[in-house]
mmCIF file of C-alpha atoms in Angstrom:
data_model
loop_
_atom_site.group_PDB
_atom_site.id
_atom_site.type_symbol
_atom_site.label_atom_id
_atom_site.label_comp_id
_atom_site.label_asym_id
_atom_site.label_seq_id
_atom_site.Cartn_x
_atom_site.Cartn_y
_atom_site.Cartn_z
ATOM 1 C CA MET H 203 21.641 1.841 49.551
ATOM 2 C CA LEU H 204 23.674 1.605 46.322
ATOM 3 C CA GLY H 205 20.472 1.633 44.301
ATOM 4 C CA SER H 206 19.308 4.785 46.088
ATOM 5 C CA VAL H 207 22.629 6.546 45.434
ATOM 6 C CA HIS H 208 22.507 5.401 41.796
ATOM 7 C CA ASN H 209 18.998 6.779 41.316
ATOM 8 C CA LYS H 210 19.859 10.087 42.982
ATOM 9 C CA LEU H 211 23.237 10.783 41.336
ATOM 10 C CA VAL H 212 23.115 8.895 38.053
ATOM 11 C CA PHE H 213 19.689 8.028 36.644
ATOM 12 C CA GLY H 214 18.418 11.511 35.733
ATOM 13 C CA ARG H 215 21.777 12.625 34.338
ATOM 14 C CA ARG H 216 22.059 9.377 32.359
ATOM 15 C CA VAL H 217 18.631 9.821 30.751
ATOM 16 C CA ARG H 218 19.307 13.473 29.846
ATOM 17 C CA THR H 219 22.773 12.682 28.435
ATOM 18 C CA LEU H 220 21.545 9.743 26.379
ATOM 19 C CA ALA H 221 18.488 11.619 25.121
ATOM 20 C CA ALA H 222 20.721 14.385 23.768
ATOM 21 C CA ALA H 223 23.171 11.905 22.224
ATOM 22 C CA ILE H 224 20.429 9.889 20.513
ATOM 23 C CA ALA H 225 18.185 12.801 19.486
ATOM 24 C CA GLY H 226 20.997 14.301 17.442
ATOM 25 C CA ARG H 227 21.532 11.052 15.564
ATOM 26 C CA LEU H 228 17.967 10.357 14.398
ATOM 27 C CA PRO H 229 16.860 11.328 10.886
ATOM 28 C CA TRP H 230 14.392 14.185 10.465
ATOM 29 C CA GLY H 231 10.740 13.161 10.740
ATOM 30 C CA ALA H 232 11.628 9.562 11.592
ATOM 31 C CA ARG H 233 9.248 6.937 12.872
ATOM 32 C CA VAL H 234 11.433 5.167 15.461
ATOM 33 C CA LEU H 235 11.178 1.830 17.257
ATOM 34 C CA ASP H 236 12.735 1.737 20.748
ATOM 35 C CA VAL H 237 13.817 -1.884 21.283
ATOM 36 C CA GLY H 238 13.771 -2.771 24.979
ATOM 37 C CA CYS H 239 12.194 0.575 25.849
ATOM 38 C CA GLY H 240 11.332 -0.123 29.492
ATOM 39 C CA SER H 241 9.149 2.686 30.826
ATOM 40 C CA GLY H 242 9.570 4.817 27.697
ATOM 41 C CA ASP H 243 10.903 7.783 29.698
ATOM 42 C CA LEU H 244 14.013 8.095 27.513
ATOM 43 C CA ALA H 245 11.873 8.072 24.353
ATOM 44 C CA VAL H 246 9.650 10.853 25.727
ATOM 45 C CA LEU H 247 12.654 13.055 26.454
ATOM 46 C CA ILE H 248 14.017 12.413 22.949
ATOM 47 C CA MET H 249 10.653 13.430 21.440
ATOM 48 C CA GLN H 250 10.721 16.612 23.540
ATOM 49 C CA LEU H 251 14.135 17.421 22.054
ATOM 50 C CA ARG H 252 13.016 16.294 18.591
ATOM 51 C CA PRO H 253 9.285 16.984 18.098
ATOM 52 C CA ASP H 254 9.622 15.865 14.460
ATOM 53 C CA VAL H 255 10.157 12.207 15.443
ATOM 54 C CA SER H 256 7.668 9.673 16.812
ATOM 55 C CA ILE H 257 8.780 6.752 18.967
ATOM 56 C CA GLU H 258 6.999 3.580 19.990
ATOM 57 C CA GLY H 259 8.522 0.671 21.864
ATOM 58 C CA ILE H 260 8.801 -3.051 22.255
ATOM 59 C CA ASP H 261 9.892 -4.937 25.336
ATOM 60 C CA VAL H 262 9.893 -8.474 26.682
ATOM 61 C CA LEU H 263 8.194 -7.159 29.803
ATOM 62 C CA VAL H 264 5.536 -4.531 29.115
ATOM 63 C CA ARG H 265 5.246 -2.387 32.215
ATOM 64 C CA PRO H 266 1.979 -0.792 33.293
ATOM 65 C CA ASN H 267 1.612 2.939 32.584
ATOM 66 C CA THR H 268 4.416 3.318 30.046
ATOM 67 C CA ALA H 269 5.145 6.798 28.700
ATOM 68 C CA ILE H 270 4.925 5.634 25.048
ATOM 69 C CA PRO H 271 2.962 2.876 23.270
ATOM 70 C CA VAL H 272 4.743 -0.436 23.967
ATOM 71 C CA HIS H 273 4.198 -3.744 22.175
ATOM 72 C CA ALA H 274 5.029 -7.156 23.654
ATOM 73 C CA TYR H 275 8.168 -8.729 22.198
ATOM 74 C CA ASP H 276 9.460 -12.287 22.655
ATOM 75 C CA GLY H 277 13.105 -11.196 22.554
ATOM 76 C CA ALA H 278 13.730 -12.884 19.201
ATOM 77 C CA HIS H 279 11.200 -11.781 16.574
ATOM 78 C CA ILE H 280 10.149 -8.144 16.282
ATOM 79 C CA PRO H 281 6.387 -8.077 15.594
ATOM 80 C CA PHE H 282 6.608 -5.716 12.590
ATOM 81 C CA PRO H 283 7.204 -6.241 8.861
ATOM 82 C CA ASP H 284 10.444 -5.420 7.036
ATOM 83 C CA ASN H 285 11.275 -1.709 6.889
ATOM 84 C CA ALA H 286 8.320 -0.796 9.109
ATOM 85 C CA PHE H 287 10.341 2.019 10.735
ATOM 86 C CA ASP H 288 12.714 4.728 9.530
ATOM 87 C CA ALA H 289 15.055 4.093 12.463
ATOM 88 C CA ALA H 290 15.446 1.983 15.582
ATOM 89 C CA MET H 291 17.192 2.638 18.861
ATOM 90 C CA VAL H 292 18.482 0.019 21.259
ATOM 91 C CA VAL H 293 19.828 1.423 24.513
ATOM 92 C CA ASP H 294 21.724 -0.808 26.965
ATOM 93 C CA VAL H 295 19.786 -3.862 25.807
ATOM 94 C CA LEU H 296 22.071 -6.005 23.654
ATOM 95 C CA HIS H 297 24.365 -6.978 26.537
ATOM 96 C CA HIS H 298 21.284 -8.415 28.268
ATOM 97 C CA THR H 299 20.722 -10.879 25.407
ATOM 98 C CA ASP H 300 22.290 -14.278 24.780
ATOM 99 C CA ASP H 301 22.873 -13.515 21.099
ATOM 100 C CA PRO H 302 23.356 -9.779 20.392
ATOM 101 C CA GLU H 303 24.072 -10.521 16.730
ATOM 102 C CA ALA H 304 20.728 -12.265 16.164
ATOM 103 C CA VAL H 305 18.835 -9.484 17.944
ATOM 104 C CA LEU H 306 20.674 -6.825 15.945
ATOM 105 C CA ALA H 307 19.950 -8.669 12.679
ATOM 106 C CA GLU H 308 16.243 -8.591 13.522
ATOM 107 C CA ILE H 309 16.421 -4.867 14.316
ATOM 108 C CA ALA H 310 18.170 -4.229 10.974
ATOM 109 C CA ARG H 311 15.313 -6.042 9.237
ATOM 110 C CA ILE H 312 12.740 -3.495 10.383
ATOM 111 C CA ALA H 313 14.813 -0.260 10.112
ATOM 112 C CA PRO H 314 17.573 0.954 7.776
ATOM 113 C CA LEU H 315 19.201 3.085 10.509
ATOM 114 C CA ILE H 316 19.975 1.906 14.048
ATOM 115 C CA VAL H 317 21.250 3.939 16.991
ATOM 116 C CA ILE H 318 22.942 1.716 19.561
ATOM 117 C CA LYS H 319 24.042 2.645 23.058
ATOM 118 C CA ASP H 320 25.894 -0.176 24.767
ATOM 119 C CA HIS H 321 29.212 -1.023 26.411
ATOM 120 C CA LEU H 322 32.797 -1.829 25.469
ATOM 121 C CA ARG H 323 34.646 -4.544 27.355
ATOM 122 C CA ASP H 324 38.046 -2.977 26.653
ATOM 123 C CA GLY H 325 40.649 -1.759 29.105
ATOM 124 C CA PHE H 326 41.703 -2.544 32.643
ATOM 125 C CA ALA H 327 38.997 -4.310 34.710
ATOM 126 C CA ALA H 328 36.336 -3.341 32.149
ATOM 127 C CA GLY H 329 34.375 -6.577 32.585
ATOM 128 C CA ALA H 330 34.287 -6.343 36.380
ATOM 129 C CA THR H 331 33.345 -2.653 36.307
ATOM 130 C CA LEU H 332 30.519 -3.266 33.833
ATOM 131 C CA ARG H 333 29.191 -6.189 35.887
ATOM 132 C CA PHE H 334 29.098 -4.000 38.992
ATOM 133 C CA MET H 335 27.368 -1.143 37.141
ATOM 134 C CA ASP H 336 24.806 -3.518 35.630
ATOM 135 C CA TRP H 337 24.078 -5.132 38.983
ATOM 136 C CA VAL H 338 23.613 -1.781 40.772
ATOM 137 C CA GLY H 339 21.372 -0.382 38.037
ATOM 138 C CA ASN H 340 19.289 -3.465 37.273
ATOM 139 C CA ALA H 341 19.309 -6.258 39.867
ATOM 140 C CA ALA H 342 16.666 -4.648 42.067
ATOM 141 C CA HIS H 343 14.326 -4.383 39.062
ATOM 142 C CA GLY H 344 14.542 -8.081 38.197
ATOM 143 C CA VAL H 345 16.347 -7.430 34.901
ATOM 144 C CA ARG H 346 18.097 -10.476 33.451
ATOM 145 C CA LEU H 347 21.884 -10.086 33.842
ATOM 146 C CA PRO H 348 23.903 -12.399 31.548
ATOM 147 C CA TYR H 349 26.757 -9.822 31.558
ATOM 148 C CA ASN H 350 27.303 -10.332 27.822
ATOM 149 C CA TYR H 351 29.694 -7.435 27.148
ATOM 150 C CA LEU H 352 31.670 -7.258 23.916
ATOM 151 C CA SER H 353 34.953 -5.635 22.955
ATOM 152 C CA ARG H 354 35.157 -3.041 20.188
ATOM 153 C CA ARG H 355 36.686 -5.733 17.974
ATOM 154 C CA GLU H 356 33.754 -8.098 18.652
ATOM 155 C CA TRP H 357 31.193 -5.362 17.935
ATOM 156 C CA ASN H 358 32.961 -4.482 14.667
ATOM 157 C CA ALA H 359 32.939 -8.153 13.627
ATOM 158 C CA ILE H 360 29.179 -8.401 14.231
ATOM 159 C CA TRP H 361 28.485 -5.219 12.274
ATOM 160 C CA SER H 362 30.650 -6.491 9.422
ATOM 161 C CA ARG H 363 28.869 -9.875 9.282
ATOM 162 C CA LEU H 364 25.502 -8.091 9.207
ATOM 163 C CA HIS H 365 26.714 -5.676 6.490
ATOM 164 C CA LEU H 366 26.038 -2.663 8.722
ATOM 165 C CA ARG H 367 28.100 0.490 8.227
ATOM 166 C CA THR H 368 29.078 2.791 11.085
ATOM 167 C CA SER H 369 28.410 6.431 10.282
ATOM 168 C CA SER H 370 29.385 7.781 13.712
ATOM 169 C CA PHE H 371 30.892 6.371 16.884
ATOM 170 C CA ALA H 372 31.358 8.080 20.266
ATOM 171 C CA ALA H 373 32.903 6.432 23.321
ATOM 172 C CA ARG H 374 33.138 9.392 25.702
ATOM 173 C CA LEU H 375 29.585 10.120 26.816
ATOM 174 C CA ALA H 376 30.042 11.807 30.235
ATOM 175 C CA ILE H 377 27.160 9.886 31.765
ATOM 176 C CA TYR H 378 28.504 10.061 35.323
ATOM 177 C CA PRO H 379 29.472 13.111 37.406
ATOM 178 C CA ARG H 380 33.021 13.422 38.754
ATOM 179 C CA PRO H 381 34.613 11.604 40.530
ATOM 180 C CA PHE H 382 32.458 8.632 39.418
ATOM 181 C CA SER H 383 33.275 9.312 35.771
ATOM 182 C CA TRP H 384 36.920 8.375 36.379
ATOM 183 C CA ILE H 385 35.813 4.817 37.124
ATOM 184 C CA PHE H 386 32.509 4.342 35.320
ATOM 185 C CA ASP H 387 32.888 6.333 32.090
ATOM 186 C CA ARG H 388 36.465 5.881 30.804
ATOM 187 C CA GLY H 389 35.418 4.575 27.387
ATOM 188 C CA LEU H 390 33.134 1.816 28.715
ATOM 189 C CA HIS H 391 30.068 3.247 26.937
ATOM 190 C CA PHE H 392 29.430 3.998 23.296
ATOM 191 C CA VAL H 393 26.784 5.398 20.995
ATOM 192 C CA THR H 394 26.926 4.583 17.312
ATOM 193 C CA VAL H 395 24.779 4.901 14.221
ATOM 194 C CA LEU H 396 24.595 1.902 11.917
ATOM 195 C CA THR H 397 23.102 1.847 8.449
ATOM 196 C CA ARG H 398 22.451 -0.964 6.021
#
């Protein structure tokens, strides 16, 4: 039942909101790699908003009938040479990995600009809220759930160690409609642009 409510009230709004947030942060004419792209539906909407960009994906589980070209990925080594892309995007993927820093380092190898959408484990009951959201949105699809959420301080430390600079950061994304936003938005999500 929760999954049905999530799909009806949240999924479409989430994809539209994130597409707009990411589309505005990609360089003109960019060739973009979507890391952990899933079905590719988000990438298609971004390309509709930004016809000048092209997006292809990689994922550890390549689904049948994806909306964009998707390459198999082992979760550790991206199957492209250095600087193969102008930009990369990684949307709600890093918290599903055991080592977000290693995955991000590999993404930085193949693209000089990275757009990240992920979570912040800051504030009252942030960890518990994020676990619940992740479970509702992903458990039924068999997505691995290590619940590896980081604080803003931990994210900043990773970016510093990888010599990545933040050129924009937004933590109020309005993904959820009211009254759900009072619980599930409240600075738990962020979009940022990193450059090397």
